[in-house]
Coordinates of C-alpha atoms and ligand atoms in Angstrom, one line a residue:
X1 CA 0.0 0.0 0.0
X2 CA 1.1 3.4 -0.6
X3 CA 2.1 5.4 2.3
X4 CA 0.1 8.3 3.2
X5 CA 1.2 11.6 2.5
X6 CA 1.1 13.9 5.8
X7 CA -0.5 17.2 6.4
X8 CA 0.7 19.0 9.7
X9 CA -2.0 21.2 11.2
X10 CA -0.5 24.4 13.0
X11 CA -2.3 26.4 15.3
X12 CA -2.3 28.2 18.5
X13 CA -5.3 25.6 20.2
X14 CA -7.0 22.6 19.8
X15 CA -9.0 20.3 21.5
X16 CA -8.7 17.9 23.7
X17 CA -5.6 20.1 24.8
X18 CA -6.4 23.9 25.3
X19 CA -9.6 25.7 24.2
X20 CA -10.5 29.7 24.2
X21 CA -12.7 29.3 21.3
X22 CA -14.3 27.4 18.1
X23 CA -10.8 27.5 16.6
X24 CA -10.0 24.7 19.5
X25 CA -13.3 23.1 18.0
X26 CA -12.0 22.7 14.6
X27 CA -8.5 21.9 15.3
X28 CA -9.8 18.5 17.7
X29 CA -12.6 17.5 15.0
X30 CA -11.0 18.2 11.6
X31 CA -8.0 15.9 11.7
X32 CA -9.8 13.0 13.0
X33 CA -11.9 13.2 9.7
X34 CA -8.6 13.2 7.4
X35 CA -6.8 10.4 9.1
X36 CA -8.8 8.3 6.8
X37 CA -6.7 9.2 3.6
X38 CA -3.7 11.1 5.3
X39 CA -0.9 11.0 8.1
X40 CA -2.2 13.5 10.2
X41 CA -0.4 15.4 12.9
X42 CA -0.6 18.7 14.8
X43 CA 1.5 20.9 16.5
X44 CA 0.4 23.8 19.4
X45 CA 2.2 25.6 22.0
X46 CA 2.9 23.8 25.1
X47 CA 0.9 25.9 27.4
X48 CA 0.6 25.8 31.4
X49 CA -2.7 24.3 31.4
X50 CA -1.5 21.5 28.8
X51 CA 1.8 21.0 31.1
X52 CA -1.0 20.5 34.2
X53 CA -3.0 17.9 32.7
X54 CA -0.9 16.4 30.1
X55 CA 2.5 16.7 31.0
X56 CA 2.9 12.7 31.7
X57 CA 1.6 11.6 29.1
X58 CA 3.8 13.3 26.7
X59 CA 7.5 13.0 25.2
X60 CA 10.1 14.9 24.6
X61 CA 11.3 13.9 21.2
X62 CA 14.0 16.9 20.5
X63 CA 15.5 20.0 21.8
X64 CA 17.3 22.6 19.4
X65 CA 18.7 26.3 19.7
X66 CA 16.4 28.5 17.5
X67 CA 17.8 31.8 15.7
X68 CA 15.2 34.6 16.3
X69 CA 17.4 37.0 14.6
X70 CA 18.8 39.2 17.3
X71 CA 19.0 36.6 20.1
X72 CA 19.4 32.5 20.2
X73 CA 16.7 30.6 22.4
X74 CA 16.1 26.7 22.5
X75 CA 12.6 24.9 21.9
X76 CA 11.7 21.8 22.5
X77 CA 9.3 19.2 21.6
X78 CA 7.2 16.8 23.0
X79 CA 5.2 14.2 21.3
X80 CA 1.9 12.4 22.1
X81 CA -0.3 9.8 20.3
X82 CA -3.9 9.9 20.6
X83 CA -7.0 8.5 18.0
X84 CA -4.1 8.0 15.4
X85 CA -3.0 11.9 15.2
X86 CA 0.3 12.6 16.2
X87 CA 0.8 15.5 18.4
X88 CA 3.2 18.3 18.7
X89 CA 3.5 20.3 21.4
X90 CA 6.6 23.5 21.2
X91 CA 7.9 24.4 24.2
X92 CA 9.3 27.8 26.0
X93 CA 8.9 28.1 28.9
X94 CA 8.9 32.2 28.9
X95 CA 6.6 32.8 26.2
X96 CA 3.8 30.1 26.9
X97 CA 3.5 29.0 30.4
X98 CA 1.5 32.0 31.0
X99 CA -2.3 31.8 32.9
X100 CA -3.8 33.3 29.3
X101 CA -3.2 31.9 25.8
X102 CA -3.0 35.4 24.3
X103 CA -3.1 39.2 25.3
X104 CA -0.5 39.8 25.7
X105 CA 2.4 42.8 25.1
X106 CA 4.9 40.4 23.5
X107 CA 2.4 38.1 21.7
X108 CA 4.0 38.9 17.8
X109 CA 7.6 37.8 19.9
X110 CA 5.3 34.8 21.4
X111 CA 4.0 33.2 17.9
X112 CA 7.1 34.6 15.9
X113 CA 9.3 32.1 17.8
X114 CA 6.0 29.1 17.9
X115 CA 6.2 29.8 13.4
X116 CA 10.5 29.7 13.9
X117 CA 10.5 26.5 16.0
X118 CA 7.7 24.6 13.8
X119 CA 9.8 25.8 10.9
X120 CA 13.1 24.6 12.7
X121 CA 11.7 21.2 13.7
X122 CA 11.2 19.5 10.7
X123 CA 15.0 18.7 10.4
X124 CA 15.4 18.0 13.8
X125 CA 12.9 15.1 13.5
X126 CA 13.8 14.6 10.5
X127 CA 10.1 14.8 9.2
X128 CA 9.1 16.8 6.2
X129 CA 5.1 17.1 5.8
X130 CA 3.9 17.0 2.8
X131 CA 1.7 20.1 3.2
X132 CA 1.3 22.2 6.3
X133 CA -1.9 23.7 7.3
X134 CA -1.8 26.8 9.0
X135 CA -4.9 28.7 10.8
X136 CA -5.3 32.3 11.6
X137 CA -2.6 34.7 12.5
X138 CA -0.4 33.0 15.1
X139 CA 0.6 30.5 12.6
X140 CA 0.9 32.9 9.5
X141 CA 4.6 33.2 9.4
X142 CA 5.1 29.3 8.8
X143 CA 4.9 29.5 4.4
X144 CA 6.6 32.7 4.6
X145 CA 9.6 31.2 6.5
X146 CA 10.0 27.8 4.7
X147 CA 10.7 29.5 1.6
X148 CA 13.1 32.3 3.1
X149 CA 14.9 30.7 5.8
X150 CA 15.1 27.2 4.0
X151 CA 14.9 28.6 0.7
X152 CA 17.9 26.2 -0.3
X153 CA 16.7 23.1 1.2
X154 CA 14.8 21.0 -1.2
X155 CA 12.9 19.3 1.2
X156 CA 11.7 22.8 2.6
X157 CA 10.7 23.9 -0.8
X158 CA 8.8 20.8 -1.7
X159 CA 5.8 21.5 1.4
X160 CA 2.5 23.1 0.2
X161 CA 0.9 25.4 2.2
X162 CA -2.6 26.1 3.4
X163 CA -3.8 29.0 5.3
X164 CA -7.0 28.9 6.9
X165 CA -8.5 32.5 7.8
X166 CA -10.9 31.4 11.0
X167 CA -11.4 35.4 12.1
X168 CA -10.3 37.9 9.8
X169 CA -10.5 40.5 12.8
X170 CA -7.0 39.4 14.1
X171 CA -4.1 39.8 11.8
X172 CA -1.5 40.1 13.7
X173 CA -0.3 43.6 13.2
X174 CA 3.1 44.3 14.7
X175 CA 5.9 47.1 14.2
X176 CA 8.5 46.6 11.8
X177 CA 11.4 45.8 13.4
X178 CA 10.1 42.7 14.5
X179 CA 10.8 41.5 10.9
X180 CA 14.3 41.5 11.9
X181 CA 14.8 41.2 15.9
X182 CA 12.1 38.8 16.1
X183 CA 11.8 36.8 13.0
X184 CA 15.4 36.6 11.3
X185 CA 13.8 38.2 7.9
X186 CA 15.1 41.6 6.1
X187 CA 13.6 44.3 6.4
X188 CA 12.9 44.6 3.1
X189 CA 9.9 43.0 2.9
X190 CA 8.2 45.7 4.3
X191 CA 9.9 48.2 2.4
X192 CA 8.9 46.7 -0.5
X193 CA 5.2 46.5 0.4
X194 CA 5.2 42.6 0.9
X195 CA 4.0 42.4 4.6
X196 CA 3.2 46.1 5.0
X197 CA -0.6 46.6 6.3
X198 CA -0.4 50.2 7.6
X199 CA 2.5 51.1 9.8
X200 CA 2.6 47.5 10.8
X201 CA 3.9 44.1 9.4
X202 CA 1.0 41.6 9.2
X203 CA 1.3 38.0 9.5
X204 CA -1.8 37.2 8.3
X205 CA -1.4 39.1 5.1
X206 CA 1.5 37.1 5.1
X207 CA 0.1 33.9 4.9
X208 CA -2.0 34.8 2.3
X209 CA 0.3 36.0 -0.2
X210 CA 2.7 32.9 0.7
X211 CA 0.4 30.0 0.8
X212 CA -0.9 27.9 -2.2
X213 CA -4.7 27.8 -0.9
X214 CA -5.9 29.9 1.4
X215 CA -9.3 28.8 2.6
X216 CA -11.6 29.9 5.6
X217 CA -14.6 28.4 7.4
X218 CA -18.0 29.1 5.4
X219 CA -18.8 29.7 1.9
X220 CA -20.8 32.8 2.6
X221 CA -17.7 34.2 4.6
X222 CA -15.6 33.3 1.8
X223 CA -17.5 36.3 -0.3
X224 CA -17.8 38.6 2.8
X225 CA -14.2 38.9 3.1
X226 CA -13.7 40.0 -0.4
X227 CA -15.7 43.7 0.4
X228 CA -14.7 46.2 2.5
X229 CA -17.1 45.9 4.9
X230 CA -15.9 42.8 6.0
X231 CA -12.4 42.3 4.8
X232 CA -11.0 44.4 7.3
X233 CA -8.3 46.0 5.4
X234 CA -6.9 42.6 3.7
X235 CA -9.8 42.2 0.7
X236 CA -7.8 44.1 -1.6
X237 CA -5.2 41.2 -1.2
X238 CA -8.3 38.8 -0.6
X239 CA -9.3 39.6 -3.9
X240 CA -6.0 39.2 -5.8
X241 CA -6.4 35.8 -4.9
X242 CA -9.8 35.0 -4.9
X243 CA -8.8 32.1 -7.7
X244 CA -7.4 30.3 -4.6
X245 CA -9.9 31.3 -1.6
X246 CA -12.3 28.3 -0.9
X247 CA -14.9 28.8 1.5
X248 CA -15.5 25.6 3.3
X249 CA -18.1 25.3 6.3
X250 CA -17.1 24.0 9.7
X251 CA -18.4 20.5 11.5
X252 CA -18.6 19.6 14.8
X253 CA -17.6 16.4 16.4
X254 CA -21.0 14.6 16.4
X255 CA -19.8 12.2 19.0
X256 CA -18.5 14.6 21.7
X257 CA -21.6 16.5 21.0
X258 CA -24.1 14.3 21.3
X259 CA -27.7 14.1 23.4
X260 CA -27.6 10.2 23.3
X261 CA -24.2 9.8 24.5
X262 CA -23.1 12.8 26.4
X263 CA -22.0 12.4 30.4
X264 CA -21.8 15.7 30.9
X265 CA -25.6 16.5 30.8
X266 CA -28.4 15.1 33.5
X267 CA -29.9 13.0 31.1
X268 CA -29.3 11.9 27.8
X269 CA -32.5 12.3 25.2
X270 CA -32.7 11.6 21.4
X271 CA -35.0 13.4 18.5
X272 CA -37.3 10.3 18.8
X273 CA -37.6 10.5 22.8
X274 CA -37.0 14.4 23.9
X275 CA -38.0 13.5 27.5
X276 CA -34.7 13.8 28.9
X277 CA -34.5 17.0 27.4
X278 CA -37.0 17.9 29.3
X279 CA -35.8 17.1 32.6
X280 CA -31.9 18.8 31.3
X281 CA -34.3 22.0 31.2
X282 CA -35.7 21.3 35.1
X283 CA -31.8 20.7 36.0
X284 CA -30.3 23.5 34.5
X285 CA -33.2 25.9 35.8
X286 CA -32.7 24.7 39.3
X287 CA -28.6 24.9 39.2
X288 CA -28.5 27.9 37.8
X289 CA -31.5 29.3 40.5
X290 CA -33.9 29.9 37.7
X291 CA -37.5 30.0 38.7
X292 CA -38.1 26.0 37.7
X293 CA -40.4 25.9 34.9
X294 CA -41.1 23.7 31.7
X295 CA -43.4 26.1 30.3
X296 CA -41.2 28.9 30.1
X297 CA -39.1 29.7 27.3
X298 CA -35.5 29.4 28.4
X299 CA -32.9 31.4 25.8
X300 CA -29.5 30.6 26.4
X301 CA -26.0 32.2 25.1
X302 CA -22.4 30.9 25.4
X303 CA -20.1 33.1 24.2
X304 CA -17.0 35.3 24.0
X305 CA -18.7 38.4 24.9
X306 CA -17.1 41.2 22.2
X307 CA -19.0 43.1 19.9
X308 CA -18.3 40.3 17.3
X309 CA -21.0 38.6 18.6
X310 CA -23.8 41.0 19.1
X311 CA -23.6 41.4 22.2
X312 CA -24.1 44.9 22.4
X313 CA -27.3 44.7 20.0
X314 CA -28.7 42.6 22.7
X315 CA -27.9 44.6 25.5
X316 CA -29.7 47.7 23.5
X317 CA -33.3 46.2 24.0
X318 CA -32.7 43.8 26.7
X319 CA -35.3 45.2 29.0
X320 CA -38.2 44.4 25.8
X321 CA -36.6 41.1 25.3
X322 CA -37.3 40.3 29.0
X323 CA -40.8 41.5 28.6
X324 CA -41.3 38.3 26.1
X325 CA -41.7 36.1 29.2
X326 CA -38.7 34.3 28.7
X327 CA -35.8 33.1 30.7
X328 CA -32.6 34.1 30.2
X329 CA -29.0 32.6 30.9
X330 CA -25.6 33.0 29.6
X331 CA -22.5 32.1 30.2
X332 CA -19.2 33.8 28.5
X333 CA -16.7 36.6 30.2
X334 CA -15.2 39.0 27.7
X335 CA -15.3 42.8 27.7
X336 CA -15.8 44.5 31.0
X337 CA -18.9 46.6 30.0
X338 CA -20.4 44.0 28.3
X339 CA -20.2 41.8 31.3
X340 CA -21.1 44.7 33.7
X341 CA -24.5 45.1 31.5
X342 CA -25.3 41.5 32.4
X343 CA -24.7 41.8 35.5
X344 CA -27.3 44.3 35.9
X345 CA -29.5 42.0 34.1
X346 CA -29.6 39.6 36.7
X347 CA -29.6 42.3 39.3
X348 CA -33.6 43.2 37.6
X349 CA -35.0 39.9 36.6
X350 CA -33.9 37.2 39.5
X351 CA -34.9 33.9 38.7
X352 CA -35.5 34.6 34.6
X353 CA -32.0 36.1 33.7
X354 CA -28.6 34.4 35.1
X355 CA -25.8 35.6 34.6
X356 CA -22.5 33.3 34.8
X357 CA -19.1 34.5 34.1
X358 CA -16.3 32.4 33.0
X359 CA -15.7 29.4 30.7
X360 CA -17.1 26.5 31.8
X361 CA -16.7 23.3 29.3
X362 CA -19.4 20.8 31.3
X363 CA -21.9 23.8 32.1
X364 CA -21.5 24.7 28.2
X365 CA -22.9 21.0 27.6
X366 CA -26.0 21.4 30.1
X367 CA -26.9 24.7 28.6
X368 CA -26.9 23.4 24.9
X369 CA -29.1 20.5 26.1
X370 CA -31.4 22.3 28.7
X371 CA -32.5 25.5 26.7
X372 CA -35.0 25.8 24.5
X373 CA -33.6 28.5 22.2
X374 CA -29.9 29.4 21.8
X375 CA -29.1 33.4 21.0
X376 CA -26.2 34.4 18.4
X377 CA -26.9 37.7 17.2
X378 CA -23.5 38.1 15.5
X379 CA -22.4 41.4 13.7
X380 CA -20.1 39.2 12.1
X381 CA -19.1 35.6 11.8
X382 CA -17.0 33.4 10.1
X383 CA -18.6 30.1 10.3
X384 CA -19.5 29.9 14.6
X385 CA -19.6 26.5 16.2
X386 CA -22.0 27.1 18.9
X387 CA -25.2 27.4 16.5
X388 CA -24.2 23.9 15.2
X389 CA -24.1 22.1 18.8
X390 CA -27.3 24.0 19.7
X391 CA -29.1 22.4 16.8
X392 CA -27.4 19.0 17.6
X393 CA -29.1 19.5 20.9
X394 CA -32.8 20.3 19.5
X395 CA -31.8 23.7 20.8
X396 CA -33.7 26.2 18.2
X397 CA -30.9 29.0 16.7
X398 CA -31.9 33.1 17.1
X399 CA -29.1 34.4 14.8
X400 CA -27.9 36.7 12.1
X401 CA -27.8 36.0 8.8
X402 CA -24.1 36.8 8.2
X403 CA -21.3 34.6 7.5
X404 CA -21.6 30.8 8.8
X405 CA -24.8 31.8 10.6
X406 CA -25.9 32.4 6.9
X407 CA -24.8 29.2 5.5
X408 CA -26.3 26.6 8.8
X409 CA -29.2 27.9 9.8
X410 CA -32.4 27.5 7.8
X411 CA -34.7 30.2 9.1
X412 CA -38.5 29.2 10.3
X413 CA -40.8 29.2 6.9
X414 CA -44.5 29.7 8.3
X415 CA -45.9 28.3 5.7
X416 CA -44.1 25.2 5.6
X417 CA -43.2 25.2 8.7
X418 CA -39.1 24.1 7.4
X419 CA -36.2 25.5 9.2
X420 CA -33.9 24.6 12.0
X421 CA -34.1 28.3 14.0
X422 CA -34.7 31.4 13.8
X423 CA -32.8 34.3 12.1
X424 CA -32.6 38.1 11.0
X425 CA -31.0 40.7 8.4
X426 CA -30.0 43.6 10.5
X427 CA -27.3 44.1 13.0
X428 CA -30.1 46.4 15.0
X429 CA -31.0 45.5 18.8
X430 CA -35.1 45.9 17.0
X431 CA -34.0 43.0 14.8
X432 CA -33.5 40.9 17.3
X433 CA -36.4 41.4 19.3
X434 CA -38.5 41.2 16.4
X435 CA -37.0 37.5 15.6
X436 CA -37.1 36.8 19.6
X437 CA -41.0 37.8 19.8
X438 CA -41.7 35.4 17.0
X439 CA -39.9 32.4 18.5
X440 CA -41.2 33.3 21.2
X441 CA -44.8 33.1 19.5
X442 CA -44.2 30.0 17.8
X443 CA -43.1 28.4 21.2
X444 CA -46.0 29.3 23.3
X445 CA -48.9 29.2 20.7
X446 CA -48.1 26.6 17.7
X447 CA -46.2 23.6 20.1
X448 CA -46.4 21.5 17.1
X449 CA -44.7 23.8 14.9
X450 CA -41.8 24.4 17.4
X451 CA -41.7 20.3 17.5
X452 CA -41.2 20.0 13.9
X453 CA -38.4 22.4 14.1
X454 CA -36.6 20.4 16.8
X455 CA -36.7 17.6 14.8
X456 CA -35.8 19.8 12.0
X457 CA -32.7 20.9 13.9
X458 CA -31.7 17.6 15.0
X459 CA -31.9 16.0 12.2
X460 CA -29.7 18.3 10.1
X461 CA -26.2 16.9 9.1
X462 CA -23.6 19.2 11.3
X463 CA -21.0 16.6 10.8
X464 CA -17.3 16.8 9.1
X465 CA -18.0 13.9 6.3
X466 CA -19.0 17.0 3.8
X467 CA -16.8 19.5 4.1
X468 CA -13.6 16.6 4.3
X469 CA -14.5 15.6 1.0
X470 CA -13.6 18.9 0.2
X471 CA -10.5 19.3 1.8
X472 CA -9.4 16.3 -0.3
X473 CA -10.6 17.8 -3.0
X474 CA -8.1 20.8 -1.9
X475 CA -4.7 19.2 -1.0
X476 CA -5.4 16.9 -3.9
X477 CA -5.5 20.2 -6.5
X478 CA -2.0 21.3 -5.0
X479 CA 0.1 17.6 -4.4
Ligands
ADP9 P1 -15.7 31.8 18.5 O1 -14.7 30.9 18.1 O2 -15.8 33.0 17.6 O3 -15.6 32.2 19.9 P2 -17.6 29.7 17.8 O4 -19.1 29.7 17.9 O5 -16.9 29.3 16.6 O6 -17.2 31.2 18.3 O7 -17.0 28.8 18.9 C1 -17.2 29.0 20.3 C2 -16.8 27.7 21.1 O8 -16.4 28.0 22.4 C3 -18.0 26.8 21.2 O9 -17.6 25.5 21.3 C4 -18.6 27.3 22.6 O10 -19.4 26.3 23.2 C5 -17.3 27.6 23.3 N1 -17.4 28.6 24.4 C6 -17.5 29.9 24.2 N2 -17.5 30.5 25.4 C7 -17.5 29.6 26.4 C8 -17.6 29.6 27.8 N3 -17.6 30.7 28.5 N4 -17.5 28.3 28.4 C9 -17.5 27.2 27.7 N5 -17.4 27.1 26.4 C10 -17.4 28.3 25.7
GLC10 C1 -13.4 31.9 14.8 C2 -14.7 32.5 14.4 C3 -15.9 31.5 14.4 C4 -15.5 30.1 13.9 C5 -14.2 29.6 14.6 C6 -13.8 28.3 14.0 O1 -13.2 31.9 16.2 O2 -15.0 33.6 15.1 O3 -17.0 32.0 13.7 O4 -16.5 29.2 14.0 O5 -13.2 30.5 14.4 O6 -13.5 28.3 12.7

């Protein structure tokens, strides 16, 4: 048999390791779905929180000095097998065994040296992927470097590059210099314009000018990010290569997310019998001191809570939305006044809004179970995660129809009653009451109509098996 050819993954999370996000989501359910025609492996930082619960279990398989241009440091790296992936964790101790994953001062020094050392490894365990797979800006340096700091080495200049864009918001803009004191490169690649964006260098745009495919994680995204009002500065750049741009929609691990099997919620329930979905409602009202009620319309939100995600919108007519008679819970931290505005919140409504701050992996499972309606008013979004588990879970979508949102989430037809949630045009707080009152209608006057959308939602393929058909398709067009 032919051996496979290998794609590395690099990025700056993943699952089952270290999570801030759906990137994490992607990087633990992707690979598992391309081991079936290629030798996958993946490499991340080797964080505190990995070190804590992982550290054991892992091995350290080289250590080499690493030329950042003005100063020498040493990585290491540690190997683990798990499901058939092989796993590469970089370590440094000063740049990663920090209590946050990012934010930062030194965070372009941070995933400089991550892009250096993943660069740097590949002759040190004597392993050459075939094609590396990069996501978002911490890992945008990687094509860049094979071809200037191996640029003589055969084997460097053999590897194909993809570049996933999972948030075009963060580029990774950082001053100049760092081309040289950070990265080993001359300056002249931002002189000449290369990786200018600005004032700044830009790893992002440097990914996308270096890689052979760039791709990112919806088709209707793929098209946002070619306009200005979405593009964020880079679809002029976007657009020069929009031959190579595929959109491709996210999965979900279907059997980490799952009602039938999942240990993390009270009781496990199926589209054929939703009675334990029932009772997850009772349990999560009563842990999260809810007035305890079947009848009532819980809405639930887990999220980073930034102005990506509508947040704000929300918080504009929260005081009607509470006037729908509905319950209220979410569960996220993120910017200060955002968080403050929930707060108050809970401080009106006790017992119908909760507010709980901090991330929280097994309440994250109870809520997508226990709620009947799952809020994601995004001003923008990429592809989003969340609105696929919640419809796993029979949990009815309320989002905007931008980006991934767009592409996964058939809105409620009255006539025909098809759909899988609910969703809206306008980034406007009215909008999304609007869309709220008639869930909120549909739920307490036409039960069977709300059913059929359950079953709707549940029944909807949220899986990887499409989209990994086309990233054959993908790395096939460039081996
Ligand atoms: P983004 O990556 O932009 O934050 P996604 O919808 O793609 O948005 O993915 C978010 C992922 O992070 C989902 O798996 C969601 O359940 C999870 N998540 C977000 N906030 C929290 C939190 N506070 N606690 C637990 N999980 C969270
Ligand atoms: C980013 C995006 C989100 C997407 C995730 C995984 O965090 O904000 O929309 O689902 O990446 O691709």
């Amino acid at each position: 048999m032919e051996k496979k050819k290998s794609v590395l993954f690099a990025a700056s999370e993943g699952m089952p390791f270290v999570k801030s996000g759906g990137l994490a989501d992607v990087i633990g359910s992707l690979p598992q779905e391309l081991t079936k025609r290629f030798d996958l492996r993946v490499v991340l930082p080797l964080y505190a929180d990995v070190i804590e619960r992982w550290i054991d279990k892992l091995e350290k398989v080289a250590t080499f000095p690493v030329n950042q241009g003005q100063k020498q440091t040493v990585a290491s790296v540690y190997r683990y097998v798990l499901n058939g992936i092989t796993y590469y964790f970089i370590e440094h101790q000063g740049y990663f065994e920090r209590e946050n994953l990012y934010g930062y001062p030194d965070d372009g020094e941070r995933f400089a040296f991550f892009d250096l050392a993943i660069v740097d490894m590949f002759e040190h365990l004597n392993y050459f992927p075939d094609i590396i797979h990069s996501n978002d800006w911490q890992t945008g340096m990687i094509p860049l470097l094979c071809k200037k700091r191996h640029g003589s080495d055969v084997r460097y200049q053999r590897i194909r590059h993809v570049y996933t864009i999972h948030n075009i918001l963060f580029q990774g803009n950082f001053p100049p210099e760092m081309l040289e004191s950070c990265l080993g490169l001359p300056m002249d690649l931002f002189n000449d314009g290369t990786l200018r964006q600005g004032r700044d260098i830009n790893f992002m745009k440097a990914a996308i000018l270096f890689s052979d495919k760039i791709t990112t994680v919806s088709n209707n995204y793929a098209h946002e990010i070619l306009t200005p009002e979405y593009g964020e500065g880079l679809e002029k750049i976007l657009q020069l290569r929009s031959w190579d741009l595929w959109g491709i929609v996210n999965g979900i691990d279907i059997n980490m997310w799952d009602p039938k099997k999942d240990k993390k919620i009270p009781k496990r329930y199926s589209a054929e019998d939703l009675k334990g979905k029932r009772e997850c409602k009772r349990a999560l009202q009563r842990s999260m001191g809810l007035r305890v009620s079947s009848d009532t319309m819980l809405v639930a939100m887990v999220s980073r809570l930034t102005s990506q995600k509508g947040v704000y919108l929300l918080l504009d007519h929260i005081y009607e939305l509470m006037g729908l008679d509905i319950q209220f819970v979410v569960l996220g931290t993120g910017d200060e006044h955002a968080e403050n505005g929930l707060r108050s919140l809970e401080y009106r409504f006790p017992h119908r809004a909760v507010y709980y701050r901090g991330y929280n992996e097994e309440l994250s499972h109870r809520i997508y179970a226990g709620a009947d309606a799952f809020m994601m008013p995004s001003v923008f979004e990429p592809c989003g995660i969340s609105q696929l588990i919640s419809m796993r879970y029979g949990t009815l979508p309320i989002v905007r129809e931008t980006g991934g949102l767009k592409d996964t989430v058939d809105p409620y037809n009255a006539y025909t009653g098809e759909g899988t949630g609910f969703s809206f045009k306008n980034a406007t707080g009215e909008d999304i009451l609007h869309v709220t009152r008639l869930a909120a209608e549909v739920y307490y006057n036409n039960k069977d109509a709300w059913n059929r959308l359950i079953q709707n939602a549940m029944a909807k393929d949220v899986s990887w098996e499409g989209s990994a058909n086309l990233y054959f398709r993908l790395y096939d067009s460039i081996l």
